[in-house]
Coordinates of C-alpha atoms in Angstrom, one line a residue:
Chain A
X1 CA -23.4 2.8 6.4
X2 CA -22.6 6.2 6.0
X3 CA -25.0 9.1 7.5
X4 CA -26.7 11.1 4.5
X5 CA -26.6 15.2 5.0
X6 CA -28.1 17.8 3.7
X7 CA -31.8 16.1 4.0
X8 CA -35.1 17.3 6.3
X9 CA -37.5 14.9 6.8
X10 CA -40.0 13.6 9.3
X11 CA -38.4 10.5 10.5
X12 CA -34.8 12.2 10.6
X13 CA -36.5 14.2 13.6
X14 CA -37.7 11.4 15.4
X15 CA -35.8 10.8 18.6
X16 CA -32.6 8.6 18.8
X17 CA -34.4 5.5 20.7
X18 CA -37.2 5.8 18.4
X19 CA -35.1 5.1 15.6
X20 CA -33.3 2.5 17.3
X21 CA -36.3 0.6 18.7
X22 CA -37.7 0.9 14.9
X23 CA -34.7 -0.5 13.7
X24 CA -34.4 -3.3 15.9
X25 CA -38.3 -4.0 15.4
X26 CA -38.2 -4.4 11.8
X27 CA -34.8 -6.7 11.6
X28 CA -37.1 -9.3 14.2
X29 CA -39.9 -8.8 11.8
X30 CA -38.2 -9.8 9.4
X31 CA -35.6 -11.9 11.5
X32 CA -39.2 -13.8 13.0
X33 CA -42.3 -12.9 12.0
X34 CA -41.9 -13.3 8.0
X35 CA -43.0 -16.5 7.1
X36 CA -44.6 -15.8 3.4
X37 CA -42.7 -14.1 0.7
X38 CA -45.4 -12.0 0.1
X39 CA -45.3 -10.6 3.5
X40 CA -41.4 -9.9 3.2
X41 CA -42.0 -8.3 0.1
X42 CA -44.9 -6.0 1.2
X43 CA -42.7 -4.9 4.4
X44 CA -39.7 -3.7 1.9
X45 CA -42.2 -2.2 0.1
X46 CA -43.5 -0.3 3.0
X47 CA -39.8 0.9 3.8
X48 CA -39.5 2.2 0.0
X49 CA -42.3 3.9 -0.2
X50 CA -42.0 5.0 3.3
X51 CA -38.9 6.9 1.9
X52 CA -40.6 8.3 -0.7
X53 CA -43.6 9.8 0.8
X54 CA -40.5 11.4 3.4
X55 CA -38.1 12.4 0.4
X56 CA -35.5 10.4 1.5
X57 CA -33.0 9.0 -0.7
X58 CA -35.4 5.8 -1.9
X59 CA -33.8 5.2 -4.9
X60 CA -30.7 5.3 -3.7
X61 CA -31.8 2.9 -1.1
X62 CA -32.4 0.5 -3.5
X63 CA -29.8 1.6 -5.8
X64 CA -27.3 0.3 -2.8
X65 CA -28.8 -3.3 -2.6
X66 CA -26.3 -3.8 -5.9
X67 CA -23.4 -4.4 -3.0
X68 CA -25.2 -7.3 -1.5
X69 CA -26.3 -9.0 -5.1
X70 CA -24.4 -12.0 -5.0
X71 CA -25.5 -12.6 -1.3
X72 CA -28.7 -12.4 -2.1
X73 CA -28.6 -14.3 -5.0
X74 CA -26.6 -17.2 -2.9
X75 CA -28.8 -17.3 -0.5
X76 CA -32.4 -17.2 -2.5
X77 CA -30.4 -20.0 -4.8
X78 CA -29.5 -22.2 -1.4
X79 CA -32.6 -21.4 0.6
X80 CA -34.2 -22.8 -2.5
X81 CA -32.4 -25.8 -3.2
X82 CA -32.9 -26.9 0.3
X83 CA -36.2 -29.4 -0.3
X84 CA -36.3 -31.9 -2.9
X85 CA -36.9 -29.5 -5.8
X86 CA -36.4 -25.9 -6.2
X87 CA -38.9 -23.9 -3.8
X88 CA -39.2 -20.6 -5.6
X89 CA -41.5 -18.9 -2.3
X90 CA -38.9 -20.0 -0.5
X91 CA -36.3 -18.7 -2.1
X92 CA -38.1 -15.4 -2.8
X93 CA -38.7 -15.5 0.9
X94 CA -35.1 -15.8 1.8
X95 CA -34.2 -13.2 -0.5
X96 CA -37.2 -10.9 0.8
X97 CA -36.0 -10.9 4.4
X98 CA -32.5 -10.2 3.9
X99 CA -33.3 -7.5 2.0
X100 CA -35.6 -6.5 4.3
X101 CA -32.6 -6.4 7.0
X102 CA -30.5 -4.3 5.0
X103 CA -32.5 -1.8 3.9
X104 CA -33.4 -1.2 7.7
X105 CA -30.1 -1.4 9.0
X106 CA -28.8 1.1 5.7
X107 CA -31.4 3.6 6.6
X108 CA -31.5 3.6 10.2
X109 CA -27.5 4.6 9.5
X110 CA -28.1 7.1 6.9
X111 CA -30.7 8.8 8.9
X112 CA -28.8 8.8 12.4
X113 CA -25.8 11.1 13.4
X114 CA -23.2 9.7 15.2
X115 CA -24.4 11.3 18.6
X116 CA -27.8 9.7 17.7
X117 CA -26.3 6.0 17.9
X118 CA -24.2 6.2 20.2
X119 CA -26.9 8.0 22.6
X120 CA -29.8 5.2 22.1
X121 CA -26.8 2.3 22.3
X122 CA -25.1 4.0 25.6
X123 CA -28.4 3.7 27.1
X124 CA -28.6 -0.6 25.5
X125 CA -25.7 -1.3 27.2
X126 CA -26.2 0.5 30.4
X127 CA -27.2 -2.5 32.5
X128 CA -23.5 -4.1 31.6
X129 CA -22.4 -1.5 33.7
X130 CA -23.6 -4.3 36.6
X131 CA -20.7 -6.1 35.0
X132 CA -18.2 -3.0 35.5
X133 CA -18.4 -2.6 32.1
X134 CA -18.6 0.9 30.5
X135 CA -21.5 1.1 29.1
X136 CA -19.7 4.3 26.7
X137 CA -16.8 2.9 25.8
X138 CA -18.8 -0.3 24.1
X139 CA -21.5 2.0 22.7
X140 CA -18.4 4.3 20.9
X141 CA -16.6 0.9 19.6
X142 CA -19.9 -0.6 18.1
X143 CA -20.2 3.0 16.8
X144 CA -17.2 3.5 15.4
X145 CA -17.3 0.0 13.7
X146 CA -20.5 0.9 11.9
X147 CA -18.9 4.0 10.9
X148 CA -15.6 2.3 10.2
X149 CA -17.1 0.4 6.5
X150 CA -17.3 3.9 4.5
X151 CA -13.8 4.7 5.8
X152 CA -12.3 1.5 4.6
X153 CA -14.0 1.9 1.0
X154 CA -12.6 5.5 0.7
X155 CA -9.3 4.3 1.3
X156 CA -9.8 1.9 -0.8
X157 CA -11.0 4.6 -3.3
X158 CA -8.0 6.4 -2.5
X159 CA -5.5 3.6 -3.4
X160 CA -7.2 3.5 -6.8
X161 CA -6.7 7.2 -7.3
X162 CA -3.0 6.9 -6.3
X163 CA -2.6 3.6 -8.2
X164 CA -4.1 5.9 -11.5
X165 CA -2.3 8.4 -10.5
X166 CA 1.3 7.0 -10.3
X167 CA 0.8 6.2 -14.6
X168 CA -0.1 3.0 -13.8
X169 CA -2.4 1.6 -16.2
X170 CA -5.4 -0.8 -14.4
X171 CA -6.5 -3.9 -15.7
X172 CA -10.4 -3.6 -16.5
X173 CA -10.4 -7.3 -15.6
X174 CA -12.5 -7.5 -11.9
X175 CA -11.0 -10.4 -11.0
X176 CA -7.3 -10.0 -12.2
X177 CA -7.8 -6.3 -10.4
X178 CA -8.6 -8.0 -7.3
X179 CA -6.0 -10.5 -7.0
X180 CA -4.0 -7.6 -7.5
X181 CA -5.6 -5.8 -4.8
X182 CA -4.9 -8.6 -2.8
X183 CA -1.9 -7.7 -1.0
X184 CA -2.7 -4.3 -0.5
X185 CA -5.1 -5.1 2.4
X186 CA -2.7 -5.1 5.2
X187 CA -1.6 -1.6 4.5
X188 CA -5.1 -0.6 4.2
X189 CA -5.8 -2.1 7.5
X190 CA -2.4 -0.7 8.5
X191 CA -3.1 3.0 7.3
X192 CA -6.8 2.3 9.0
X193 CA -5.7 1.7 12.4
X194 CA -2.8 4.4 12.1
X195 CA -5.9 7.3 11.3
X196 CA -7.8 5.7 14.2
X197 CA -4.7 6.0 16.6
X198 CA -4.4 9.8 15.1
X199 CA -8.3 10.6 15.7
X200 CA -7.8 8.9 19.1
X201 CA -5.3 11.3 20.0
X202 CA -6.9 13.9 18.4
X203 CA -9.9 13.3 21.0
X204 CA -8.0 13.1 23.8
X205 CA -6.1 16.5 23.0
X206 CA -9.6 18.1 23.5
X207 CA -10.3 17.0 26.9
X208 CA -12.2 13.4 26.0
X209 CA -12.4 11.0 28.4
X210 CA -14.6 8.2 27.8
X211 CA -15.3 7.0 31.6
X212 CA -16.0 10.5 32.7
X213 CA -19.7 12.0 32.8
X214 CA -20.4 14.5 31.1
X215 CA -23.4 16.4 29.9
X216 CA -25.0 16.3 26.2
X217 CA -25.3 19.5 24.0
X218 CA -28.7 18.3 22.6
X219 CA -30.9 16.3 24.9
X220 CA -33.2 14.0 23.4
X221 CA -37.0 14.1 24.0
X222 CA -39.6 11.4 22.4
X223 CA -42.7 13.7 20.6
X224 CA -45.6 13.0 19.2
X225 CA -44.4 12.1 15.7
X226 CA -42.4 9.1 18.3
X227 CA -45.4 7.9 19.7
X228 CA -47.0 7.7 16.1
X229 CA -43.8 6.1 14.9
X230 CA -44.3 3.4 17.8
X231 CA -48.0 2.8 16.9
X232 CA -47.2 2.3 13.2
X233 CA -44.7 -0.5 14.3
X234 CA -46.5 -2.3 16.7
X235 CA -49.3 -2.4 14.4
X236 CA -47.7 -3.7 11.6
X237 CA -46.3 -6.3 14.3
X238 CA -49.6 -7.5 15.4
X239 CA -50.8 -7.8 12.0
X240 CA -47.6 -9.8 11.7
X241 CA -48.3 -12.1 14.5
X242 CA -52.0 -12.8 13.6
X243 CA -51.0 -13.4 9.8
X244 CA -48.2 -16.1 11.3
X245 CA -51.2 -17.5 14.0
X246 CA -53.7 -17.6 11.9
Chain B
X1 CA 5.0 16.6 -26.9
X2 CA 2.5 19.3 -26.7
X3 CA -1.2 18.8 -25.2
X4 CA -3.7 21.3 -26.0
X5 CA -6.9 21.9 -24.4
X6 CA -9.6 24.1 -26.3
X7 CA -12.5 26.1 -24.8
X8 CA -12.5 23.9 -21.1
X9 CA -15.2 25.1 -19.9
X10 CA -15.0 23.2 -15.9
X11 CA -17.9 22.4 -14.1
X12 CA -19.3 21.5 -11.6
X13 CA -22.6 19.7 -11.1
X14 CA -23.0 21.1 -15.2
X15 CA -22.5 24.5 -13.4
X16 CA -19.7 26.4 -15.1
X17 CA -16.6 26.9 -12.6
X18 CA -14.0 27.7 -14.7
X19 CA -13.4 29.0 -18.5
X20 CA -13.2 28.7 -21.2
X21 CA -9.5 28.4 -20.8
X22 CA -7.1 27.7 -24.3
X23 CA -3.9 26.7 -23.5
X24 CA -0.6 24.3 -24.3
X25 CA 1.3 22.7 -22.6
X26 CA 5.1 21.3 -24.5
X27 CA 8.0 19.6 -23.4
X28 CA 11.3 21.0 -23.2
X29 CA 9.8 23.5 -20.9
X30 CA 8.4 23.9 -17.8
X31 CA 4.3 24.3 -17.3
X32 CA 3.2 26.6 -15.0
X33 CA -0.5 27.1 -13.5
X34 CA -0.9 30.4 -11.1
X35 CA -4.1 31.6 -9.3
X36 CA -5.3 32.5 -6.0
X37 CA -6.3 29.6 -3.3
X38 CA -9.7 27.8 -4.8
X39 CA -9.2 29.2 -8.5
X40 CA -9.7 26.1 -9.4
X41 CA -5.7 24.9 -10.2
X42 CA -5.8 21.6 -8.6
X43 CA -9.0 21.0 -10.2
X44 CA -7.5 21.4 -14.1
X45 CA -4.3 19.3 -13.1
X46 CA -7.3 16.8 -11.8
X47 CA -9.2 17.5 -15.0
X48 CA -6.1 16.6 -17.4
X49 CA -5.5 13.2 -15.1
X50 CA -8.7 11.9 -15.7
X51 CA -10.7 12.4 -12.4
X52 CA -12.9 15.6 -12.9
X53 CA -14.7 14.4 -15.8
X54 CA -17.5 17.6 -15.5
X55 CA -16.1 19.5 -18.2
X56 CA -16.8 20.4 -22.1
X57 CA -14.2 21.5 -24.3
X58 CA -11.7 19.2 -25.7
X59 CA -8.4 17.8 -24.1
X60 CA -5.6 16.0 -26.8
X61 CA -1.9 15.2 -27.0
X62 CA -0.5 15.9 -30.3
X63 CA -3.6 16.6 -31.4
X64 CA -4.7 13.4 -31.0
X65 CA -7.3 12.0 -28.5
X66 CA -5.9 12.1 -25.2
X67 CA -6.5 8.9 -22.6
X68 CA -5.1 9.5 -19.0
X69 CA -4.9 6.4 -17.8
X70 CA -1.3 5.3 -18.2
X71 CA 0.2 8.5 -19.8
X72 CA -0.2 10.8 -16.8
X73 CA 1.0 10.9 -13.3
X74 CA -0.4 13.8 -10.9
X75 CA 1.5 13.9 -7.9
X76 CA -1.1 15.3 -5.3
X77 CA -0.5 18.6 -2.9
X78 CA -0.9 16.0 0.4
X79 CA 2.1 13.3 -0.5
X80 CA 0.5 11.0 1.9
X81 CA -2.4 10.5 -0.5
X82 CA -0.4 8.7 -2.6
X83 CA 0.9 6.0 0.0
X84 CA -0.6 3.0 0.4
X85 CA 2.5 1.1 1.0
X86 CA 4.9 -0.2 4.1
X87 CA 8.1 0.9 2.9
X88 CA 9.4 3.9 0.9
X89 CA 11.1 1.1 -1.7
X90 CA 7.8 -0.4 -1.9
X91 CA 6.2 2.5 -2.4
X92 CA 8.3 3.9 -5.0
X93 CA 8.6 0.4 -7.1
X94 CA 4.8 -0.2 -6.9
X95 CA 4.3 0.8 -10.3
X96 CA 7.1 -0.8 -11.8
X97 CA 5.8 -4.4 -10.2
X98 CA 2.3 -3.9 -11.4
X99 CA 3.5 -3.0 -15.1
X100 CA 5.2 -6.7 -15.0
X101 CA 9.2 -6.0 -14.4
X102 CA 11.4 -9.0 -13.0
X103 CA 12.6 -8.5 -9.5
X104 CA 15.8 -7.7 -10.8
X105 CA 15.4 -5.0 -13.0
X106 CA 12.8 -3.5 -10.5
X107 CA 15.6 -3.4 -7.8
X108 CA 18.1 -1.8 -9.9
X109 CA 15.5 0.8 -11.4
X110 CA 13.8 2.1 -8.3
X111 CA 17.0 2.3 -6.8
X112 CA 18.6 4.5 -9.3
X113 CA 15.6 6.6 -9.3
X114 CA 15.9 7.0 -5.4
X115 CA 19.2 8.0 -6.2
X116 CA 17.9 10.5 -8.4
X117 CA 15.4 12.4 -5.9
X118 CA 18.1 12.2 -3.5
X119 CA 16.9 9.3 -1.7
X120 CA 20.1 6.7 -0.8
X121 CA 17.9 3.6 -0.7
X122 CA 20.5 2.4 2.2
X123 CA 18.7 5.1 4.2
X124 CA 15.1 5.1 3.0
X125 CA 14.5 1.7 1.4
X126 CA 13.1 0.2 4.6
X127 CA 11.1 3.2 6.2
X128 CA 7.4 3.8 6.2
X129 CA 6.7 6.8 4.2
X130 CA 4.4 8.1 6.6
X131 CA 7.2 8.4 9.5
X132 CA 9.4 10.6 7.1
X133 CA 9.7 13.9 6.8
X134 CA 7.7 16.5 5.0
X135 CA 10.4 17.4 2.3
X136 CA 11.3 13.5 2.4
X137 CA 7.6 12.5 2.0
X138 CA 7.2 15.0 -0.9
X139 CA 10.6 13.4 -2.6
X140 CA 9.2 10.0 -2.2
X141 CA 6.1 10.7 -3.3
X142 CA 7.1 12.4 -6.6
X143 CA 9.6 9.6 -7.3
X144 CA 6.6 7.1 -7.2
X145 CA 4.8 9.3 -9.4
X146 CA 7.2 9.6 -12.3
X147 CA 9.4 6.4 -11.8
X148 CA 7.0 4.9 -14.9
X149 CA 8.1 8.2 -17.0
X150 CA 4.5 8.7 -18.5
X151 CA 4.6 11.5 -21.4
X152 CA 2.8 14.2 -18.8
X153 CA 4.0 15.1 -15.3
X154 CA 1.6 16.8 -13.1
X155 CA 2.8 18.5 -10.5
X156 CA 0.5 20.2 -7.5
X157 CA 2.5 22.3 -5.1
X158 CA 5.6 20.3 -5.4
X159 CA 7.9 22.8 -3.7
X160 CA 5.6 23.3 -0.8
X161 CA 6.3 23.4 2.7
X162 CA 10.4 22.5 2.0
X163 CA 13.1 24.7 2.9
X164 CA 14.8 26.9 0.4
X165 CA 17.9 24.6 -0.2
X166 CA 15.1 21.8 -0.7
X167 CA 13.3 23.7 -2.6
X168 CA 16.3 24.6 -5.1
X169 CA 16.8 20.7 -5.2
X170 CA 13.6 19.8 -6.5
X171 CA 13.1 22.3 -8.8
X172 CA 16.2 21.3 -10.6
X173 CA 15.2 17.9 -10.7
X174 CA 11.6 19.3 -12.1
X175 CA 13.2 21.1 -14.5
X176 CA 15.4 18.5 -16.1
X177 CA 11.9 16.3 -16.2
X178 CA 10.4 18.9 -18.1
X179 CA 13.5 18.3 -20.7
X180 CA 11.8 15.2 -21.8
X181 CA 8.1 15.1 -20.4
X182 CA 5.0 17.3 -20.8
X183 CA 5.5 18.9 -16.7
X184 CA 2.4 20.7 -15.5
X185 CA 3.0 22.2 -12.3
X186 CA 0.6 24.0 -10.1
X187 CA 2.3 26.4 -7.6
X188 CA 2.1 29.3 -5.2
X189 CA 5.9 30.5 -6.1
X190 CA 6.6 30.6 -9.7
X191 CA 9.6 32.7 -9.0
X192 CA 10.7 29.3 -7.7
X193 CA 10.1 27.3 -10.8
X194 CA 10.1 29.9 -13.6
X195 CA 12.7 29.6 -16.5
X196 CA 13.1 31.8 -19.6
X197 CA 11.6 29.3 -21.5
X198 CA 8.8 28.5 -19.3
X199 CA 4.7 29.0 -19.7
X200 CA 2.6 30.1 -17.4
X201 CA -1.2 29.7 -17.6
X202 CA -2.7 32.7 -15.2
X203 CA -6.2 31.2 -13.7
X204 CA -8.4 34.5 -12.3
X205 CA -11.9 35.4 -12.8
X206 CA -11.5 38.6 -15.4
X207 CA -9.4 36.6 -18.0
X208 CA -7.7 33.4 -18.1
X209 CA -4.5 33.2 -20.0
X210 CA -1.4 32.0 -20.9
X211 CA 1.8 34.1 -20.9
X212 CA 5.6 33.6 -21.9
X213 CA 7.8 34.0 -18.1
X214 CA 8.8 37.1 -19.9
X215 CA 5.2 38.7 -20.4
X216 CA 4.3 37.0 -17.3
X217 CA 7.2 38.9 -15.6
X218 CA 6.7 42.3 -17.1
X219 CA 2.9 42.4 -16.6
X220 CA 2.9 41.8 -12.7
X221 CA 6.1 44.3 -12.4
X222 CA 4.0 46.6 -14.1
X223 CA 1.1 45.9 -12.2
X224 CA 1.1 44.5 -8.6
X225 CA -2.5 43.5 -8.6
X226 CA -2.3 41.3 -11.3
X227 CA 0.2 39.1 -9.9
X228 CA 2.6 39.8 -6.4
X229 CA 5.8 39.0 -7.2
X230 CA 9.0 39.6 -4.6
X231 CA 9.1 43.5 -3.7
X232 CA 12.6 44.0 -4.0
X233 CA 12.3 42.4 -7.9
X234 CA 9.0 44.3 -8.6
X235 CA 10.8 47.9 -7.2
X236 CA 14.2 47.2 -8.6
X237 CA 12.9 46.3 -12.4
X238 CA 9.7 48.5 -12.7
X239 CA 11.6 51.2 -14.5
X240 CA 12.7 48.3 -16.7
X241 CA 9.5 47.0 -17.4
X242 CA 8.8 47.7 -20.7
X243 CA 11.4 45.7 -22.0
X244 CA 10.0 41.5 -22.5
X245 CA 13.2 40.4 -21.5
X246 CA 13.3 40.8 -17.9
X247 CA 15.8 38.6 -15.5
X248 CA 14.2 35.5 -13.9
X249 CA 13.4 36.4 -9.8
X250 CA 16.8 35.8 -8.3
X251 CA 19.5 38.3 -6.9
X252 CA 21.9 36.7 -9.5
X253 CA 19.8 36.8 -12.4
X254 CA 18.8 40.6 -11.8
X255 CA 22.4 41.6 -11.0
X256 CA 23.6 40.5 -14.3
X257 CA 20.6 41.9 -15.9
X258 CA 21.3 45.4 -14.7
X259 CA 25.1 45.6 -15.1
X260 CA 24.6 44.4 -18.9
X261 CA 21.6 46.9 -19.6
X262 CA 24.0 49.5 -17.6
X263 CA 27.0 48.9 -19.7
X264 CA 25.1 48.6 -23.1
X265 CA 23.5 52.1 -22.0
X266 CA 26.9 53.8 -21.3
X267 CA 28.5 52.0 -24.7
X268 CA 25.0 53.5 -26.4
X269 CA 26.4 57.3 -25.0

């Protein structure tokens, strides 16, 4: 969930809502339009080798799908079980798609900045601004959640450090260690919320207001890597929809 | 106690950083580590606790193999990084409640030991660390640390950022750790720390070593650029410098120092 530095590539120029309109295309593909395993697996192929050919981080793409094992393994084991006997396409299909979702959603994250998302979702939420709703002020929250998991598993990291580093000796047990990490969550959310308040303040010290317009440093225009970007999508969409027609 | 390390090379990313340094570290005295900023000071104290694990050379304790985990607490330069708890009695027992205590014994130990880093645990027991005061965090923070006793006390910056009466206070209680634990401390000031019997391991680029507080002291009187020490205890002593047995840095210390050199001269004519 974190955004990956120090990496040039072709898709990292592409422009904010090209990303996001990618993003969101491939979780319906897979959300909708994958009905065959086979299908689901090609498109999380694609992605992979996609980040390959654009030396992004591909294997640790798929080196991250380790966090979301036992998901996938409960759902391809209950997707599975559903029918009379154990449907293995089904399963695999199951599995597939989920995959599918977080591997989009983990790169479209790694290869935005923060300005990035919160440009393309500014302009998602705009017409809630009908509503008198700030349009800014929900894009920076949605932001700032998606940002928010690799701050909670550094402190977590942290606590670990300072639990080592206090002399005291950690069980190698997982689940012992967890219990035992147990009632430690509150502070964590605690000490969470207390940075947040800090950063908040921080901001507001240097002149941020979110209601007030302002101008952007960088302004975003689509190119013609976009418009390829676009084509490659909707083609890969309409290939989708005639496989699930025909 | 003593822990050794041989030919430490540290890296990073297999890169050589620092090295290769040869050093040990006893108890019954205290451990110093000096070095410019980014030297690579916290880095070693990190090394010998068991997070930087990019290094060759060999680490042991009593010549021994040497496992961190549960013999070593590093008390970090930021105290906060070491709270994760809602109250300073909380935070300072932590330790004792994982390693299996009863609540009794708990109570009575972590308050004594507040007692000891001048913490009443009337006062402190219910605050949140994180609303204290610097010197107060640092207090609390290095009575977590050390409230298990593990054989080696790492120390990084301990005295920074308190005033000098706060300063005196810790380094007292430092010392009389260092009477019964391997203390490794990493500082800006040894001045502030140093003891006759004390080590210092000097970290700089040309050559890495370890020096008695005597050598240390004579070698930077001798020669600013090696290491700044206090002007009026570099100017006052450099005559004096020849001599391995030069006063620690305090008014007191050098005053004595003088008037006994003085009188054995005169008693010499």
């Amino acid at each position: 969930m974190n955004q990956q530095v120090g990496i040039k590539s072709v898709i990292r120029a592409l422009s904010p809502i090209t990303k996001g309109i990618l993003c969101i295309g491939f979780i319906l593909m897979f959300s909708i339009f994958c009905k065959m395993w086979l299908v689901a697996f090609n498109l999380n192929l694609f992605i992979i080798l996609l980040c390959f050919y654009l030396k992004e981080d591909a294997i640790g793409l798929i080196v991250s799908l380790k966090r979301i094992w036992f998901l996938l393994l409960f759902v391809g084991l209950f997707q599975g079980f559903v029918g009379k006997s154990f449907d293995l396409f089904a399963s695999l299909n199951a599995i597939f798609k989920i995959m599918g979702i977080y591997l989009t959603a983990t790169l479209y994250t790694r290869i935005s900045t923060q300005n990035e998302l919160l440009y393309f979702w500014e302009i998602c939420f705009k017409p809630l601004k009908l509503f008198g709703l700030s349009s800014n002020e929900l894009a920076l929250t949605m932001v700032i959640a998606i940002r928010f998991m690799p701050v909670f598993i550094d402190e977590i990291d942290r606590i670990r450090i300072a639990q080592i580093a206090r002399g005291a000796k950690l069980t190698r047990n997982s689940i012992v260690s967890a219990i035992n990490f147990m009632p430690l969550l509150i502070p964590i959310l605690t000490q969470a919320i207390r940075r947040s308040e800090e950063l908040a303040d921080a901001m507001e010290v240097r002149g941020y207001v979110a209601d007030r317009p302002r101008g952007r440093y960088k302004s975003y225009k689509l190119c013609g890597y976009d418009y390829l970007a676009f084509l490659v999508m909707f083609i890969t969409l309409a290939l989708l929809v005639w496989k699930m027609m025909s | 106690m003593r822990l050794s390390i041989g030919n430490l090379v540290i890296k990073f990313n297999d890169n050589p950083f620092l090295g290769p340094i040869e050093a040990v570290f006893d108890s019954g005295c205290l451990n110093l580590i000096v070095g410019r900023s980014g030297c690579g000071k916290s880095t070693l104290l990190k090394l010998i606790a068991g997070f930087h694990k990019d290094f060759t050379g060999a680490v042991s304790l009593d010549e021994d193999y040497f496992e961190p985990e549960g013999n070593v607490a590093l008390a970090f330069q930021n105290p906060e990084s070491l709270f994760f708890n809602s109250s300073v009695f909380e935070e300072i027992a932590y330790s004792l409640s994982v390693s299996g205590d009863n609540k009794d014994s708990i109570k009575n130990h972590t308050e004594s030991w507040m007692k000891k880093w001048g913490l009443d645990p009337e006062l402190y027991s219910n605050k949140y660390p994180y609303k204290l005061s610097g010197g107060e965090k640092r207090r609390v923070a290095l009575a977590a640390c050390t409230i298990l006793s593990p054989k080696i006390i790492l120390l990084d910056e301990p005295l920074a950022g308190l005033d000098r009466v706060g300063q005196s206070d810790l380094a007292e209680i430092i010392y009389s750790l260092s009477q019964e634990h391997i203390v490794i401390v990493v500082t800006h000031e040894p001045e502030l720390l140093m003891q006759k019997d004390s080590r210092i391991l000097y970290l700089n680029d040309k050559d890495t070593a370890q020096y008695s507080s005597s050598e240390f002291l004579s070698k930077a009187v001798i020669d600013n650029d090696f290491y700044p020490l206090p002007e009026w205890y570099s100017s006052t002593l450099r005559s004096y410098a020849q001599f391995y047995d030069l006063p620690m840095v305090n008014a007191e210390a050098v005053a004595e120092y003088l008037e006994s050199y003085n009188n054995e001269s005169a008693s010499g004519n």
